[in-house]
Coordinates of C-alpha atoms in Angstrom, one line a residue:
I1 CA 76.9 38.7 -22.7
R2 CA 74.3 36.9 -20.6
R3 CA 74.2 37.6 -16.9
L4 CA 73.6 34.6 -14.6
G5 CA 73.9 36.5 -11.3
P6 CA 75.1 39.8 -9.9
D7 CA 78.7 38.8 -10.2
E8 CA 78.5 36.1 -12.9
T9 CA 78.5 36.4 -16.7
L10 CA 78.3 33.9 -19.5
S11 CA 79.9 35.0 -22.7
Y12 CA 79.0 33.4 -26.1
Y13 CA 79.3 34.2 -29.8
E14 CA 76.1 35.0 -31.6
L15 CA 75.5 34.1 -35.3
P16 CA 73.9 36.6 -37.6
P17 CA 70.2 36.9 -37.1
S18 CA 69.5 35.5 -40.5
V19 CA 71.0 32.1 -39.5
V20 CA 68.7 29.2 -38.6
M21 CA 70.6 26.4 -36.8
V22 CA 69.3 22.9 -37.2
P23 CA 70.9 20.1 -35.3
F24 CA 69.7 16.7 -36.5
H25 CA 70.6 13.0 -36.4
S26 CA 70.9 11.5 -39.8
M27 CA 69.6 8.0 -40.2
N28 CA 71.2 6.8 -43.4
A29 CA 72.5 9.7 -45.5
A30 CA 74.6 7.3 -47.5
N31 CA 71.4 6.6 -49.5
P32 CA 70.2 9.5 -51.5
G33 CA 66.6 8.7 -50.8
H34 CA 67.1 8.6 -47.1
L35 CA 69.1 11.8 -47.3
V36 CA 66.5 13.8 -49.2
W37 CA 63.4 12.4 -47.7
D38 CA 64.5 11.5 -44.1
D39 CA 66.8 14.5 -43.6
F40 CA 66.1 17.3 -46.1
L41 CA 62.3 17.0 -46.2
P42 CA 61.7 17.2 -42.5
I43 CA 64.2 20.1 -42.2
Y44 CA 62.3 21.9 -44.9
T45 CA 59.0 21.1 -43.2
L46 CA 60.3 22.6 -40.0
L47 CA 61.4 25.7 -41.8
T48 CA 57.9 26.2 -43.4
M49 CA 56.2 25.5 -40.1
F50 CA 57.9 28.6 -38.6
Q51 CA 58.0 30.6 -41.8
L52 CA 61.8 30.5 -42.0
E53 CA 62.2 29.0 -45.5
R54 CA 62.8 32.4 -47.2
R55 CA 65.6 34.9 -46.7
T56 CA 67.4 32.8 -44.1
D57 CA 70.9 31.2 -44.0
L58 CA 70.5 27.6 -43.1
L59 CA 73.1 26.0 -40.8
M60 CA 72.6 22.2 -40.7
M61 CA 74.6 20.3 -38.1
R62 CA 74.6 16.6 -37.9
Y63 CA 74.2 15.5 -34.3
I64 CA 76.5 12.7 -33.1
L65 CA 75.0 10.6 -30.3
K66 CA 77.0 10.5 -27.1
D67 CA 76.3 6.9 -26.4
G68 CA 79.9 5.6 -26.2
V69 CA 79.4 3.3 -29.1
R70 CA 78.8 3.8 -32.9
G71 CA 75.4 5.2 -32.9
L72 CA 72.1 3.8 -34.2
W73 CA 72.0 0.9 -36.7
A74 CA 72.6 2.2 -40.3
S75 CA 73.2 5.7 -39.1
C76 CA 76.2 7.7 -40.4
D77 CA 78.4 6.8 -37.4
Y78 CA 77.6 3.1 -37.4
T79 CA 80.8 2.0 -39.2
D80 CA 83.8 3.9 -40.7
E81 CA 82.6 2.9 -44.2
K82 CA 79.1 4.3 -43.5
K83 CA 80.6 7.5 -42.2
N84 CA 82.6 8.0 -45.3
D85 CA 79.7 7.1 -47.6
C86 CA 77.5 9.6 -45.8
K87 CA 80.1 12.3 -46.1
T88 CA 80.4 11.6 -49.9
M89 CA 76.6 11.7 -50.4
Q90 CA 76.1 14.8 -48.2
R91 CA 78.8 16.7 -50.0
K92 CA 77.1 15.9 -53.4
F93 CA 73.6 16.8 -52.3
L94 CA 74.1 19.6 -49.8
P95 CA 73.6 22.3 -52.5
L96 CA 69.9 21.2 -52.6
M97 CA 69.5 22.9 -49.2
L98 CA 72.3 25.5 -49.2
G99 CA 72.8 26.5 -52.8
M100 CA 75.6 25.9 -55.3
D101 CA 78.2 27.8 -53.3
P102 CA 77.7 26.6 -49.7
V103 CA 79.8 28.2 -47.0
H104 CA 81.1 24.8 -46.0
K105 CA 81.8 21.9 -48.4
D106 CA 81.2 19.2 -45.7
M107 CA 78.3 19.3 -43.3
P108 CA 79.5 20.3 -39.8
T109 CA 78.7 18.0 -36.9
T110 CA 78.2 18.6 -33.2
E111 CA 81.7 17.1 -32.7
E112 CA 83.4 18.7 -35.7
F113 CA 82.5 22.3 -36.1
D114 CA 85.1 24.7 -37.6
F115 CA 84.1 28.0 -35.9
Q116 CA 86.4 30.8 -36.6
V117 CA 86.4 34.3 -35.1
K118 CA 87.6 37.4 -36.9
Q119 CA 91.2 37.3 -38.1
G120 CA 93.7 38.2 -35.4
T121 CA 91.2 37.7 -32.6
E122 CA 91.6 35.2 -29.9
P123 CA 88.5 33.1 -29.0
K124 CA 86.9 34.3 -25.8
S125 CA 84.2 31.6 -25.5
T126 CA 83.5 28.0 -26.8
L127 CA 79.8 28.7 -27.0
V128 CA 78.0 29.7 -30.3
C129 CA 74.3 30.6 -30.3
A130 CA 71.7 31.4 -32.9
A131 CA 68.6 33.5 -32.7
H132 CA 66.7 30.8 -34.6
G133 CA 67.0 27.1 -34.0
L134 CA 64.9 24.2 -35.1
A135 CA 64.8 20.6 -34.0
G136 CA 62.5 17.6 -33.7
M137 CA 62.0 16.1 -37.1
G138 CA 61.4 12.4 -36.6
A139 CA 57.6 12.5 -37.2
L140 CA 58.1 14.8 -40.2
T141 CA 60.1 12.3 -42.4
D142 CA 58.4 10.6 -45.3
H143 CA 57.5 7.5 -43.2
G144 CA 57.1 8.9 -39.7
T145 CA 58.1 7.1 -36.5
R146 CA 56.0 3.9 -36.7
K147 CA 56.4 2.5 -40.2
L148 CA 59.1 1.7 -42.7
H149 CA 59.4 2.4 -46.5
G150 CA 57.3 -0.5 -47.8
W151 CA 59.1 -3.7 -46.7
E152 CA 56.4 -4.9 -44.3
D153 CA 52.7 -5.5 -44.5
A154 CA 52.2 -2.9 -41.7
D155 CA 53.7 -0.2 -43.9
Y156 CA 50.6 -0.3 -46.1
E157 CA 48.1 0.0 -43.3
T158 CA 48.5 3.8 -42.8
T159 CA 49.7 6.7 -44.8
Q160 CA 52.1 9.4 -43.6
N161 CA 52.1 11.8 -46.6
H162 CA 48.4 12.3 -47.3
G163 CA 47.7 16.0 -47.8
R164 CA 51.4 16.8 -48.4
G165 CA 51.2 16.9 -52.2
G166 CA 51.4 20.7 -52.5
M167 CA 54.2 20.9 -49.9
L168 CA 56.2 18.1 -51.7
Y169 CA 56.0 20.2 -54.9
E170 CA 57.1 23.3 -53.0
F171 CA 60.0 21.3 -51.5
R172 CA 60.9 20.2 -55.1
N173 CA 60.9 23.9 -56.2
F174 CA 62.9 25.0 -53.2
M175 CA 65.7 22.6 -54.0
L176 CA 65.6 23.4 -57.8
N177 CA 65.8 27.1 -57.0
N178 CA 68.8 26.5 -54.8
I179 CA 70.8 25.1 -57.7
A180 CA 69.4 27.6 -60.3
I181 CA 67.3 25.2 -62.3
P182 CA 63.9 26.5 -63.6
T183 CA 60.9 25.0 -61.7
E184 CA 58.6 25.1 -64.7
Y185 CA 59.0 23.3 -68.1
Q186 CA 56.7 23.4 -71.1
Q187 CA 56.4 19.8 -72.2
K188 CA 56.0 19.3 -76.0
P189 CA 57.2 16.9 -78.7
P190 CA 59.7 15.3 -78.8
F191 CA 58.7 14.1 -75.4
R192 CA 61.7 12.9 -73.3
I193 CA 61.5 9.4 -72.0
V194 CA 64.4 8.6 -69.6
F195 CA 65.5 5.2 -68.3
S196 CA 67.4 5.2 -65.0
E197 CA 70.0 2.4 -65.2
Q198 CA 71.9 0.7 -62.3
S199 CA 70.0 2.9 -59.8
S200 CA 70.7 0.6 -56.9
N201 CA 73.8 -1.0 -55.3
I202 CA 71.7 -4.1 -54.7
G203 CA 72.1 -6.4 -57.7
H204 CA 68.6 -7.8 -58.1
R205 CA 67.2 -4.2 -58.2
N206 CA 69.3 -3.4 -61.2
L207 CA 67.1 -4.2 -64.2
D208 CA 67.7 -4.8 -67.9
F209 CA 65.5 -2.3 -69.8
T210 CA 66.8 -3.3 -73.2
L211 CA 63.5 -4.7 -74.5
Q212 CA 61.5 -1.7 -73.1
K213 CA 63.8 0.8 -74.8
Q214 CA 63.7 -1.1 -78.1
M215 CA 59.9 -1.2 -78.1
I216 CA 59.5 2.5 -77.6
Q217 CA 62.1 3.4 -80.3
E218 CA 60.4 1.1 -82.8
S219 CA 56.9 2.3 -81.9
F220 CA 57.2 6.0 -81.9
N221 CA 58.6 8.5 -84.4
P222 CA 61.8 10.2 -83.2
S223 CA 60.1 13.6 -83.8
Y224 CA 57.5 12.6 -81.2
V225 CA 59.6 10.8 -78.6
M226 CA 63.3 10.8 -77.5
V227 CA 64.5 7.8 -75.6
E228 CA 67.5 8.3 -73.3
S229 CA 69.3 6.2 -70.7
Y230 CA 71.5 7.3 -67.8
V231 CA 73.4 5.9 -64.8
F232 CA 72.5 8.9 -62.6
S233 CA 75.0 8.1 -59.9
R234 CA 77.8 8.9 -62.4
L235 CA 76.4 12.4 -63.1
T236 CA 76.8 15.6 -61.2
L237 CA 73.9 16.8 -59.1
Y238 CA 73.2 19.6 -61.5
Q239 CA 73.2 17.2 -64.5
Q240 CA 70.8 14.8 -62.8
L241 CA 68.3 17.4 -61.9
D242 CA 68.6 19.3 -65.2
I243 CA 67.7 16.1 -67.0
A244 CA 64.8 15.2 -64.7
S245 CA 63.3 18.7 -64.8
K246 CA 62.9 18.3 -68.6
T247 CA 61.6 14.7 -68.6
S248 CA 58.1 13.6 -69.5
I249 CA 58.3 9.9 -68.6
F250 CA 60.8 8.4 -66.1
I251 CA 61.4 4.7 -65.8
T252 CA 63.2 3.3 -62.8
T253 CA 63.4 0.8 -60.0
C254 CA 61.9 1.8 -56.7
G255 CA 64.3 2.7 -53.9
G256 CA 66.6 5.5 -53.0
G257 CA 67.9 5.8 -56.5
A258 CA 64.4 6.9 -57.7
V259 CA 64.8 10.2 -55.8
T260 CA 65.8 12.0 -59.1
S261 CA 62.3 11.5 -60.4
M262 CA 60.7 13.8 -57.9
F263 CA 62.3 16.7 -59.8
M264 CA 60.3 16.1 -63.0
P265 CA 57.9 18.7 -64.2
R266 CA 54.3 18.9 -63.1
G267 CA 52.1 16.4 -65.0
S268 CA 55.0 14.0 -65.8
S269 CA 54.8 10.2 -65.3
V270 CA 56.9 7.8 -63.3
L271 CA 56.9 4.1 -64.1
M272 CA 58.2 2.4 -61.0
Y273 CA 59.3 -1.2 -61.1
Y274 CA 59.0 -3.1 -57.7
L275 CA 60.0 -6.5 -56.5
E276 CA 56.7 -8.4 -55.9
Y277 CA 58.7 -10.9 -53.7
G278 CA 61.0 -8.4 -52.0
G279 CA 59.1 -8.0 -48.6
V280 CA 61.2 -8.4 -45.4
V281 CA 60.1 -8.6 -41.8
A282 CA 62.7 -8.8 -39.0
G283 CA 65.4 -9.6 -41.6
R284 CA 63.4 -12.5 -43.1
Q285 CA 62.0 -12.5 -46.6
T286 CA 58.2 -12.8 -46.7
G287 CA 57.8 -13.3 -50.5
K288 CA 55.4 -10.3 -50.5
P289 CA 55.7 -7.1 -52.6
A290 CA 58.1 -4.3 -51.7
R291 CA 56.8 -1.1 -53.2
L292 CA 59.5 1.1 -51.6
D293 CA 58.5 4.7 -50.8
W294 CA 55.0 4.0 -52.2
D295 CA 53.5 6.3 -49.5
L296 CA 55.6 9.2 -50.6
F297 CA 55.3 8.8 -54.4
N298 CA 51.6 8.1 -54.3
N299 CA 51.1 11.5 -52.6
M300 CA 53.4 13.5 -55.0
A301 CA 50.5 15.3 -56.6
H302 CA 52.6 16.8 -59.4
L303 CA 53.5 13.3 -60.8
K304 CA 51.5 10.4 -62.2
V305 CA 53.0 7.3 -60.6
H306 CA 52.5 3.7 -61.9
W307 CA 53.8 0.5 -60.2
L308 CA 54.9 -2.4 -62.4
P309 CA 56.1 -5.8 -61.2
V310 CA 59.7 -6.9 -61.9
G311 CA 59.1 -10.7 -62.1
T312 CA 57.0 -10.6 -65.4
M313 CA 58.5 -7.4 -66.9
H314 CA 59.9 -9.3 -69.9
E315 CA 56.8 -11.4 -70.7
E316 CA 54.9 -10.5 -73.8
S317 CA 51.7 -9.5 -71.9
D318 CA 53.7 -7.1 -69.7
L319 CA 55.6 -5.7 -72.6
R320 CA 52.4 -4.9 -74.4
A321 CA 50.9 -3.4 -71.2
F322 CA 54.1 -1.3 -70.8
L323 CA 53.8 0.1 -74.4
F324 CA 50.1 0.8 -74.0
L325 CA 50.9 2.7 -70.7
I326 CA 53.5 4.8 -72.5
Q327 CA 51.1 5.7 -75.2
H328 CA 48.4 6.5 -72.6
E329 CA 50.7 8.9 -70.8
L330 CA 51.8 10.6 -74.0
D331 CA 48.2 11.0 -75.1
G332 CA 47.5 12.6 -71.7
L333 CA 50.3 15.2 -72.3
I334 CA 48.9 16.0 -75.7
R335 CA 45.3 16.4 -74.3
E336 CA 46.5 18.7 -71.5
K337 CA 48.3 20.8 -74.1
S338 CA 45.2 21.0 -76.3
Y339 CA 43.3 22.5 -73.3
D340 CA 45.7 25.2 -72.6
H341 CA 44.0 27.8 -74.8
F342 CA 40.9 27.6 -72.6
F343 CA 42.8 28.9 -69.6
N344 CA 45.2 31.4 -71.2

């Protein structure tokens, strides 16, 4: 009970002291990259800033704007279809922040919150308070408040994630721990090379990796290299991350679907194909490169990230370069392994 004056009181329900309440406005949680890097990453950053990432129960509440319309462009309330897509994606990925058995299956919102008092007790107040609350995450996303993900020339003039390499790795481990997947993996032959197929709902970003897979299979002994291919959107969250956490080389198209690669072991390699003509400014194509999420991936210190152009990926020179790069990354893993006895 909080007293406002001598004869006035304000009653409210108080959540357990272990609960951290985080109201936030989700930009585009229908896209897994936006969900993990624009929602989960800044929330995790806030938790670490105030030393609340351990031994706390996280209560994430999606804030719905009271603007009388459908919210911001591309946000989860922009259209009914977008709202349903966000709900589906949040339901799938929420265990990354809350664990495999979250209290609620769907993320509560500031307009839809199922608060229940003890059985047989009538509610005495509509107010619910928490001892710990966090808010204000816009500048903590992977691209901040003044740049986009790599569509425009201006996106390459500044970096947002410099110096965050260690924290990005801790964020990865935080999410893996929440779904009971080991954070460390000893890489050894046969090294796992994984192709991510159909990783985008945009047609020209879905690439044909048939030649690349064939070249690797013909060039390396099966006892040295395993080549696998998945449509990750068809797998459960646990299956996706279990595969990624044991992969040495991950080959994908840049964009939100590449989010799975951040869960690879320390020292792994990502080969990221980008559209060298995919740039867009104010809705108009510029014909310039679109290395989406380059700022984030280039600062993930636990990964070795390489950017390859889509337009020439099937030309002989590019295929040779691709194979040489695969060999180089495998040689690096072997060299690192040979040094282990110096430090053990």
